[in-house]
Amino acid sequence: MTYIKSTGRIIYDPNRPGMKKRNTGWCIISVDTEITRYYRWWLEYQYHIHLQPPSWDAHISVVRGEFLSDAVKSLWKKYHKQPIEFEYEHGNIQKHRSGREQDGIVPGDYYVIDVKCPTIDMIRQELGLKTGYKYHLTVGRSYEYVSRYENRKDRRHQSGK
């Protein structure tokens, strides 16, 4: 497969549109939205798979709310808004299943693209976090909807009413 070079910006405690508060303890690389927009379009055009954009739109997760020791907390936001280079694997879109149900909605599949970025491991190592993960760029997420009416009907049937 072909890897394509790109750049993004490191953002700490990113604002999440539609949420009441920021997600503290998170660090992402904000990426050009046209990359993931193209792949969402392609999946819909080629396979009729409609995806919702990720919460932070095009991004690569660096730190996901993990605990930081007091010794390294001073390093938090060290690279805030700095540009960063990475490579993403063109065309190799992978599907991951979520599996949790909430309010009658079964979250569907996440679609991601592999990313190479040694700087992510460097940042994580400075913060005392595990390194060597397989990093990815989230393209989007599909949803399987289960109607609340059908859900209630099934529960009544199971309880014998």
JSON list of C-alpha atoms in Angstrom, two decimals:
[
{"chain": "A", "resi": 1, "resn": "MET", "atom": "CA", "xyz": [0.00, 0.00, 0.00]},
{"chain": "A", "resi": 2, "resn": "THR", "atom": "CA", "xyz": [0.96, 3.61, -0.51]},
{"chain": "A", "resi": 3, "resn": "TYR", "atom": "CA", "xyz": [1.55, 5.99, 2.37]},
{"chain": "A", "resi": 4, "resn": "ILE", "atom": "CA", "xyz": [0.79, 9.66, 1.82]},
{"chain": "A", "resi": 5, "resn": "LYS", "atom": "CA", "xyz": [2.53, 12.42, 3.79]},
{"chain": "A", "resi": 6, "resn": "SER", "atom": "CA", "xyz": [0.41, 15.05, 5.47]},
{"chain": "A", "resi": 7, "resn": "THR", "atom": "CA", "xyz": [0.48, 17.48, 8.38]},
{"chain": "A", "resi": 8, "resn": "GLY", "atom": "CA", "xyz": [-1.76, 18.36, 11.26]},
{"chain": "A", "resi": 9, "resn": "ARG", "atom": "CA", "xyz": [-1.75, 20.36, 14.51]},
{"chain": "A", "resi": 10, "resn": "ILE", "atom": "CA", "xyz": [-1.39, 19.02, 18.02]},
{"chain": "A", "resi": 11, "resn": "ILE", "atom": "CA", "xyz": [-4.36, 20.03, 20.20]},
{"chain": "A", "resi": 12, "resn": "TYR", "atom": "CA", "xyz": [-4.66, 19.34, 23.94]},
{"chain": "A", "resi": 13, "resn": "ASP", "atom": "CA", "xyz": [-8.05, 19.12, 25.68]},
{"chain": "A", "resi": 14, "resn": "PRO", "atom": "CA", "xyz": [-9.89, 19.63, 22.38]},
{"chain": "A", "resi": 15, "resn": "ASN", "atom": "CA", "xyz": [-13.33, 21.17, 22.30]},
{"chain": "A", "resi": 16, "resn": "ARG", "atom": "CA", "xyz": [-15.98, 18.67, 21.26]},
{"chain": "A", "resi": 17, "resn": "PRO", "atom": "CA", "xyz": [-18.84, 20.31, 19.32]},
{"chain": "A", "resi": 18, "resn": "GLY", "atom": "CA", "xyz": [-22.24, 19.37, 20.71]},
{"chain": "A", "resi": 19, "resn": "MET", "atom": "CA", "xyz": [-20.85, 18.34, 24.10]},
{"chain": "A", "resi": 20, "resn": "LYS", "atom": "CA", "xyz": [-21.40, 20.36, 27.28]},
{"chain": "A", "resi": 21, "resn": "LYS", "atom": "CA", "xyz": [-17.74, 20.42, 28.26]},
{"chain": "A", "resi": 22, "resn": "ARG", "atom": "CA", "xyz": [-14.27, 19.75, 26.96]},
{"chain": "A", "resi": 23, "resn": "ASN", "atom": "CA", "xyz": [-12.71, 16.34, 27.26]},
{"chain": "A", "resi": 24, "resn": "THR", "atom": "CA", "xyz": [-9.72, 17.01, 29.49]},
{"chain": "A", "resi": 25, "resn": "GLY", "atom": "CA", "xyz": [-6.77, 14.67, 29.42]},
{"chain": "A", "resi": 26, "resn": "TRP", "atom": "CA", "xyz": [-7.04, 14.16, 25.69]},
{"chain": "A", "resi": 27, "resn": "CYS", "atom": "CA", "xyz": [-4.52, 15.14, 23.03]},
{"chain": "A", "resi": 28, "resn": "ILE", "atom": "CA", "xyz": [-5.24, 14.81, 19.33]},
{"chain": "A", "resi": 29, "resn": "ILE", "atom": "CA", "xyz": [-3.69, 15.73, 16.03]},
{"chain": "A", "resi": 30, "resn": "SER", "atom": "CA", "xyz": [-6.21, 17.82, 14.13]},
{"chain": "A", "resi": 31, "resn": "VAL", "atom": "CA", "xyz": [-6.01, 16.83, 10.47]},
{"chain": "A", "resi": 32, "resn": "ASP", "atom": "CA", "xyz": [-7.23, 18.32, 7.17]},
{"chain": "A", "resi": 33, "resn": "THR", "atom": "CA", "xyz": [-10.94, 17.41, 7.08]},
{"chain": "A", "resi": 34, "resn": "GLU", "atom": "CA", "xyz": [-10.83, 16.83, 3.32]},
{"chain": "A", "resi": 35, "resn": "ILE", "atom": "CA", "xyz": [-8.88, 13.59, 3.89]},
{"chain": "A", "resi": 36, "resn": "THR", "atom": "CA", "xyz": [-11.62, 11.90, 5.89]},
{"chain": "A", "resi": 37, "resn": "ARG", "atom": "CA", "xyz": [-14.38, 13.59, 3.91]},
{"chain": "A", "resi": 38, "resn": "TYR", "atom": "CA", "xyz": [-13.00, 11.98, 0.73]},
{"chain": "A", "resi": 39, "resn": "TYR", "atom": "CA", "xyz": [-12.95, 8.51, 2.28]},
{"chain": "A", "resi": 40, "resn": "ARG", "atom": "CA", "xyz": [-16.51, 8.90, 3.66]},
{"chain": "A", "resi": 41, "resn": "TRP", "atom": "CA", "xyz": [-17.65, 9.94, 0.17]},
{"chain": "A", "resi": 42, "resn": "TRP", "atom": "CA", "xyz": [-15.81, 7.00, -1.39]},
{"chain": "A", "resi": 43, "resn": "LEU", "atom": "CA", "xyz": [-17.33, 4.44, 1.01]},
{"chain": "A", "resi": 44, "resn": "GLU", "atom": "CA", "xyz": [-20.80, 5.79, 0.33]},
{"chain": "A", "resi": 45, "resn": "TYR", "atom": "CA", "xyz": [-20.28, 5.90, -3.44]},
{"chain": "A", "resi": 46, "resn": "GLN", "atom": "CA", "xyz": [-18.60, 2.49, -3.72]},
{"chain": "A", "resi": 47, "resn": "TYR", "atom": "CA", "xyz": [-20.34, 0.47, -0.98]},
{"chain": "A", "resi": 48, "resn": "HIS", "atom": "CA", "xyz": [-23.39, 2.55, 0.05]},
{"chain": "A", "resi": 49, "resn": "ILE", "atom": "CA", "xyz": [-22.02, 2.88, 3.59]},
{"chain": "A", "resi": 50, "resn": "HIS", "atom": "CA", "xyz": [-23.07, 6.19, 5.14]},
{"chain": "A", "resi": 51, "resn": "LEU", "atom": "CA", "xyz": [-20.73, 7.39, 7.90]},
{"chain": "A", "resi": 52, "resn": "GLN", "atom": "CA", "xyz": [-20.99, 10.14, 10.49]},
{"chain": "A", "resi": 53, "resn": "PRO", "atom": "CA", "xyz": [-17.84, 12.25, 10.97]},
{"chain": "A", "resi": 54, "resn": "PRO", "atom": "CA", "xyz": [-15.90, 11.63, 14.20]},
{"chain": "A", "resi": 55, "resn": "SER", "atom": "CA", "xyz": [-16.58, 13.86, 17.24]},
{"chain": "A", "resi": 56, "resn": "TRP", "atom": "CA", "xyz": [-13.44, 15.90, 16.62]},
{"chain": "A", "resi": 57, "resn": "ASP", "atom": "CA", "xyz": [-13.80, 15.52, 12.86]},
{"chain": "A", "resi": 58, "resn": "ALA", "atom": "CA", "xyz": [-10.55, 14.49, 11.18]},
{"chain": "A", "resi": 59, "resn": "HIS", "atom": "CA", "xyz": [-8.09, 13.58, 13.94]},
{"chain": "A", "resi": 60, "resn": "ILE", "atom": "CA", "xyz": [-5.51, 11.14, 15.25]},
{"chain": "A", "resi": 61, "resn": "SER", "atom": "CA", "xyz": [-5.68, 10.37, 18.98]},
{"chain": "A", "resi": 62, "resn": "VAL", "atom": "CA", "xyz": [-2.39, 10.81, 20.85]},
{"chain": "A", "resi": 63, "resn": "VAL", "atom": "CA", "xyz": [-3.52, 10.65, 24.51]},
{"chain": "A", "resi": 64, "resn": "ARG", "atom": "CA", "xyz": [-6.97, 9.30, 25.39]},
{"chain": "A", "resi": 65, "resn": "GLY", "atom": "CA", "xyz": [-7.67, 10.57, 28.89]},
{"chain": "A", "resi": 66, "resn": "GLU", "atom": "CA", "xyz": [-4.94, 8.42, 30.43]},
{"chain": "A", "resi": 67, "resn": "PHE", "atom": "CA", "xyz": [-3.61, 9.09, 33.93]},
{"chain": "A", "resi": 68, "resn": "LEU", "atom": "CA", "xyz": [-0.45, 11.22, 34.09]},
{"chain": "A", "resi": 69, "resn": "SER", "atom": "CA", "xyz": [1.86, 11.17, 37.09]},
{"chain": "A", "resi": 70, "resn": "ASP", "atom": "CA", "xyz": [2.55, 14.47, 38.89]},
{"chain": "A", "resi": 71, "resn": "ALA", "atom": "CA", "xyz": [6.15, 14.30, 37.67]},
{"chain": "A", "resi": 72, "resn": "VAL", "atom": "CA", "xyz": [5.13, 14.80, 34.03]},
{"chain": "A", "resi": 73, "resn": "LYS", "atom": "CA", "xyz": [2.05, 17.03, 34.33]},
{"chain": "A", "resi": 74, "resn": "SER", "atom": "CA", "xyz": [4.21, 20.08, 33.62]},
{"chain": "A", "resi": 75, "resn": "LEU", "atom": "CA", "xyz": [4.80, 18.65, 30.12]},
{"chain": "A", "resi": 76, "resn": "TRP", "atom": "CA", "xyz": [1.08, 18.69, 29.31]},
{"chain": "A", "resi": 77, "resn": "LYS", "atom": "CA", "xyz": [0.42, 21.15, 26.46]},
{"chain": "A", "resi": 78, "resn": "LYS", "atom": "CA", "xyz": [4.14, 21.34, 25.65]},
{"chain": "A", "resi": 79, "resn": "TYR", "atom": "CA", "xyz": [3.41, 20.97, 21.92]},
{"chain": "A", "resi": 80, "resn": "HIS", "atom": "CA", "xyz": [0.02, 22.71, 21.82]},
{"chain": "A", "resi": 81, "resn": "LYS", "atom": "CA", "xyz": [-0.88, 23.96, 18.32]},
{"chain": "A", "resi": 82, "resn": "GLN", "atom": "CA", "xyz": [2.46, 22.88, 16.89]},
{"chain": "A", "resi": 83, "resn": "PRO", "atom": "CA", "xyz": [2.46, 21.41, 13.37]},
{"chain": "A", "resi": 84, "resn": "ILE", "atom": "CA", "xyz": [3.26, 17.72, 13.07]},
{"chain": "A", "resi": 85, "resn": "GLU", "atom": "CA", "xyz": [3.97, 15.45, 10.10]},
{"chain": "A", "resi": 86, "resn": "PHE", "atom": "CA", "xyz": [2.48, 11.99, 9.66]},
{"chain": "A", "resi": 87, "resn": "GLU", "atom": "CA", "xyz": [1.80, 9.46, 6.91]},
{"chain": "A", "resi": 88, "resn": "TYR", "atom": "CA", "xyz": [-1.50, 7.69, 6.30]},
{"chain": "A", "resi": 89, "resn": "GLU", "atom": "CA", "xyz": [-2.06, 4.51, 4.32]},
{"chain": "A", "resi": 90, "resn": "HIS", "atom": "CA", "xyz": [-4.08, 5.42, 1.25]},
{"chain": "A", "resi": 91, "resn": "GLY", "atom": "CA", "xyz": [-6.97, 3.11, 0.42]},
{"chain": "A", "resi": 92, "resn": "ASN", "atom": "CA", "xyz": [-6.57, 0.59, 3.23]},
{"chain": "A", "resi": 93, "resn": "ILE", "atom": "CA", "xyz": [-9.72, 1.41, 5.20]},
{"chain": "A", "resi": 94, "resn": "GLN", "atom": "CA", "xyz": [-10.30, -0.92, 8.14]},
{"chain": "A", "resi": 95, "resn": "LYS", "atom": "CA", "xyz": [-13.53, -1.58, 10.00]},
{"chain": "A", "resi": 96, "resn": "HIS", "atom": "CA", "xyz": [-13.74, -1.97, 13.80]},
{"chain": "A", "resi": 97, "resn": "ARG", "atom": "CA", "xyz": [-16.89, -2.89, 15.75]},
{"chain": "A", "resi": 98, "resn": "SER", "atom": "CA", "xyz": [-17.94, -0.86, 18.80]},
{"chain": "A", "resi": 99, "resn": "GLY", "atom": "CA", "xyz": [-20.46, -3.24, 20.35]},
{"chain": "A", "resi": 100, "resn": "ARG", "atom": "CA", "xyz": [-22.03, -1.05, 23.08]},
{"chain": "A", "resi": 101, "resn": "GLU", "atom": "CA", "xyz": [-25.75, -0.31, 23.17]},
{"chain": "A", "resi": 102, "resn": "GLN", "atom": "CA", "xyz": [-27.17, 2.90, 24.56]},
{"chain": "A", "resi": 103, "resn": "ASP", "atom": "CA", "xyz": [-30.79, 4.11, 24.45]},
{"chain": "A", "resi": 104, "resn": "GLY", "atom": "CA", "xyz": [-31.80, 1.69, 21.71]},
{"chain": "A", "resi": 105, "resn": "ILE", "atom": "CA", "xyz": [-28.91, 2.66, 19.47]},
{"chain": "A", "resi": 106, "resn": "VAL", "atom": "CA", "xyz": [-26.28, 0.05, 18.71]},
{"chain": "A", "resi": 107, "resn": "PRO", "atom": "CA", "xyz": [-23.15, 1.91, 17.69]},
{"chain": "A", "resi": 108, "resn": "GLY", "atom": "CA", "xyz": [-21.99, 0.42, 14.45]},
{"chain": "A", "resi": 109, "resn": "ASP", "atom": "CA", "xyz": [-18.62, 0.19, 12.89]},
{"chain": "A", "resi": 110, "resn": "TYR", "atom": "CA", "xyz": [-15.69, 2.60, 13.05]},
{"chain": "A", "resi": 111, "resn": "TYR", "atom": "CA", "xyz": [-13.74, 3.03, 9.83]},
{"chain": "A", "resi": 112, "resn": "VAL", "atom": "CA", "xyz": [-10.07, 3.93, 10.20]},
{"chain": "A", "resi": 113, "resn": "ILE", "atom": "CA", "xyz": [-6.85, 4.30, 8.21]},
{"chain": "A", "resi": 114, "resn": "ASP", "atom": "CA", "xyz": [-3.44, 3.32, 9.59]},
{"chain": "A", "resi": 115, "resn": "VAL", "atom": "CA", "xyz": [-1.05, 6.14, 10.43]},
{"chain": "A", "resi": 116, "resn": "LYS", "atom": "CA", "xyz": [2.74, 6.28, 10.85]},
{"chain": "A", "resi": 117, "resn": "CYS", "atom": "CA", "xyz": [3.95, 9.04, 13.17]},
{"chain": "A", "resi": 118, "resn": "PRO", "atom": "CA", "xyz": [7.04, 8.52, 15.36]},
{"chain": "A", "resi": 119, "resn": "THR", "atom": "CA", "xyz": [6.35, 11.86, 17.08]},
{"chain": "A", "resi": 120, "resn": "ILE", "atom": "CA", "xyz": [3.25, 10.37, 18.74]},
{"chain": "A", "resi": 121, "resn": "ASP", "atom": "CA", "xyz": [5.42, 7.78, 20.49]},
{"chain": "A", "resi": 122, "resn": "MET", "atom": "CA", "xyz": [7.88, 10.51, 21.50]},
{"chain": "A", "resi": 123, "resn": "ILE", "atom": "CA", "xyz": [5.10, 12.59, 23.10]},
{"chain": "A", "resi": 124, "resn": "ARG", "atom": "CA", "xyz": [3.61, 9.56, 24.86]},
{"chain": "A", "resi": 125, "resn": "GLN", "atom": "CA", "xyz": [7.05, 8.50, 26.14]},
{"chain": "A", "resi": 126, "resn": "GLU", "atom": "CA", "xyz": [7.70, 12.00, 27.56]},
{"chain": "A", "resi": 127, "resn": "LEU", "atom": "CA", "xyz": [4.38, 11.71, 29.42]},
{"chain": "A", "resi": 128, "resn": "GLY", "atom": "CA", "xyz": [5.29, 8.28, 30.79]},
{"chain": "A", "resi": 129, "resn": "LEU", "atom": "CA", "xyz": [2.64, 6.48, 28.73]},
{"chain": "A", "resi": 130, "resn": "LYS", "atom": "CA", "xyz": [2.87, 3.23, 26.77]},
{"chain": "A", "resi": 131, "resn": "THR", "atom": "CA", "xyz": [4.14, 3.52, 23.21]},
{"chain": "A", "resi": 132, "resn": "GLY", "atom": "CA", "xyz": [4.14, 1.35, 20.11]},
{"chain": "A", "resi": 133, "resn": "TYR", "atom": "CA", "xyz": [0.41, 1.37, 19.45]},
{"chain": "A", "resi": 134, "resn": "LYS", "atom": "CA", "xyz": [-0.98, 1.08, 15.95]},
{"chain": "A", "resi": 135, "resn": "TYR", "atom": "CA", "xyz": [-2.21, 4.65, 15.43]},
{"chain": "A", "resi": 136, "resn": "HIS", "atom": "CA", "xyz": [-5.04, 5.51, 13.08]},
{"chain": "A", "resi": 137, "resn": "LEU", "atom": "CA", "xyz": [-7.00, 8.30, 11.47]},
{"chain": "A", "resi": 138, "resn": "THR", "atom": "CA", "xyz": [-10.72, 7.86, 12.13]},
{"chain": "A", "resi": 139, "resn": "VAL", "atom": "CA", "xyz": [-12.74, 8.28, 8.93]},
{"chain": "A", "resi": 140, "resn": "GLY", "atom": "CA", "xyz": [-16.18, 7.93, 10.48]},
{"chain": "A", "resi": 141, "resn": "ARG", "atom": "CA", "xyz": [-18.73, 5.76, 12.16]},
{"chain": "A", "resi": 142, "resn": "SER", "atom": "CA", "xyz": [-21.86, 3.97, 11.00]},
{"chain": "A", "resi": 143, "resn": "TYR", "atom": "CA", "xyz": [-24.90, 3.50, 13.20]},
{"chain": "A", "resi": 144, "resn": "GLU", "atom": "CA", "xyz": [-27.39, 0.68, 13.38]},
{"chain": "A", "resi": 145, "resn": "TYR", "atom": "CA", "xyz": [-30.64, 2.01, 14.75]},
{"chain": "A", "resi": 146, "resn": "VAL", "atom": "CA", "xyz": [-33.02, -0.12, 16.79]},
{"chain": "A", "resi": 147, "resn": "SER", "atom": "CA", "xyz": [-36.36, 1.64, 17.23]},
{"chain": "A", "resi": 148, "resn": "ARG", "atom": "CA", "xyz": [-37.48, 2.20, 20.80]},
{"chain": "A", "resi": 149, "resn": "TYR", "atom": "CA", "xyz": [-40.92, 0.89, 19.84]},
{"chain": "A", "resi": 150, "resn": "GLU", "atom": "CA", "xyz": [-39.49, -2.42, 18.60]},
{"chain": "A", "resi": 151, "resn": "ASN", "atom": "CA", "xyz": [-37.24, -2.61, 21.65]},
{"chain": "A", "resi": 152, "resn": "ARG", "atom": "CA", "xyz": [-40.24, -2.20, 24.02]},
{"chain": "A", "resi": 153, "resn": "LYS", "atom": "CA", "xyz": [-42.31, -4.71, 22.03]},
{"chain": "A", "resi": 154, "resn": "ASP", "atom": "CA", "xyz": [-39.50, -7.29, 22.24]},
{"chain": "A", "resi": 155, "resn": "ARG", "atom": "CA", "xyz": [-39.16, -6.80, 26.01]},
{"chain": "A", "resi": 156, "resn": "ARG", "atom": "CA", "xyz": [-42.93, -7.20, 26.54]},
{"chain": "A", "resi": 157, "resn": "HIS", "atom": "CA", "xyz": [-42.90, -10.37, 24.47]},
{"chain": "A", "resi": 158, "resn": "GLN", "atom": "CA", "xyz": [-39.99, -11.78, 26.50]},
{"chain": "A", "resi": 159, "resn": "SER", "atom": "CA", "xyz": [-41.69, -10.98, 29.82]},
{"chain": "A", "resi": 160, "resn": "GLY", "atom": "CA", "xyz": [-44.91, -12.74, 28.72]},
{"chain": "A", "resi": 161, "resn": "LYS", "atom": "CA", "xyz": [-47.16, -9.63, 28.57]}
]
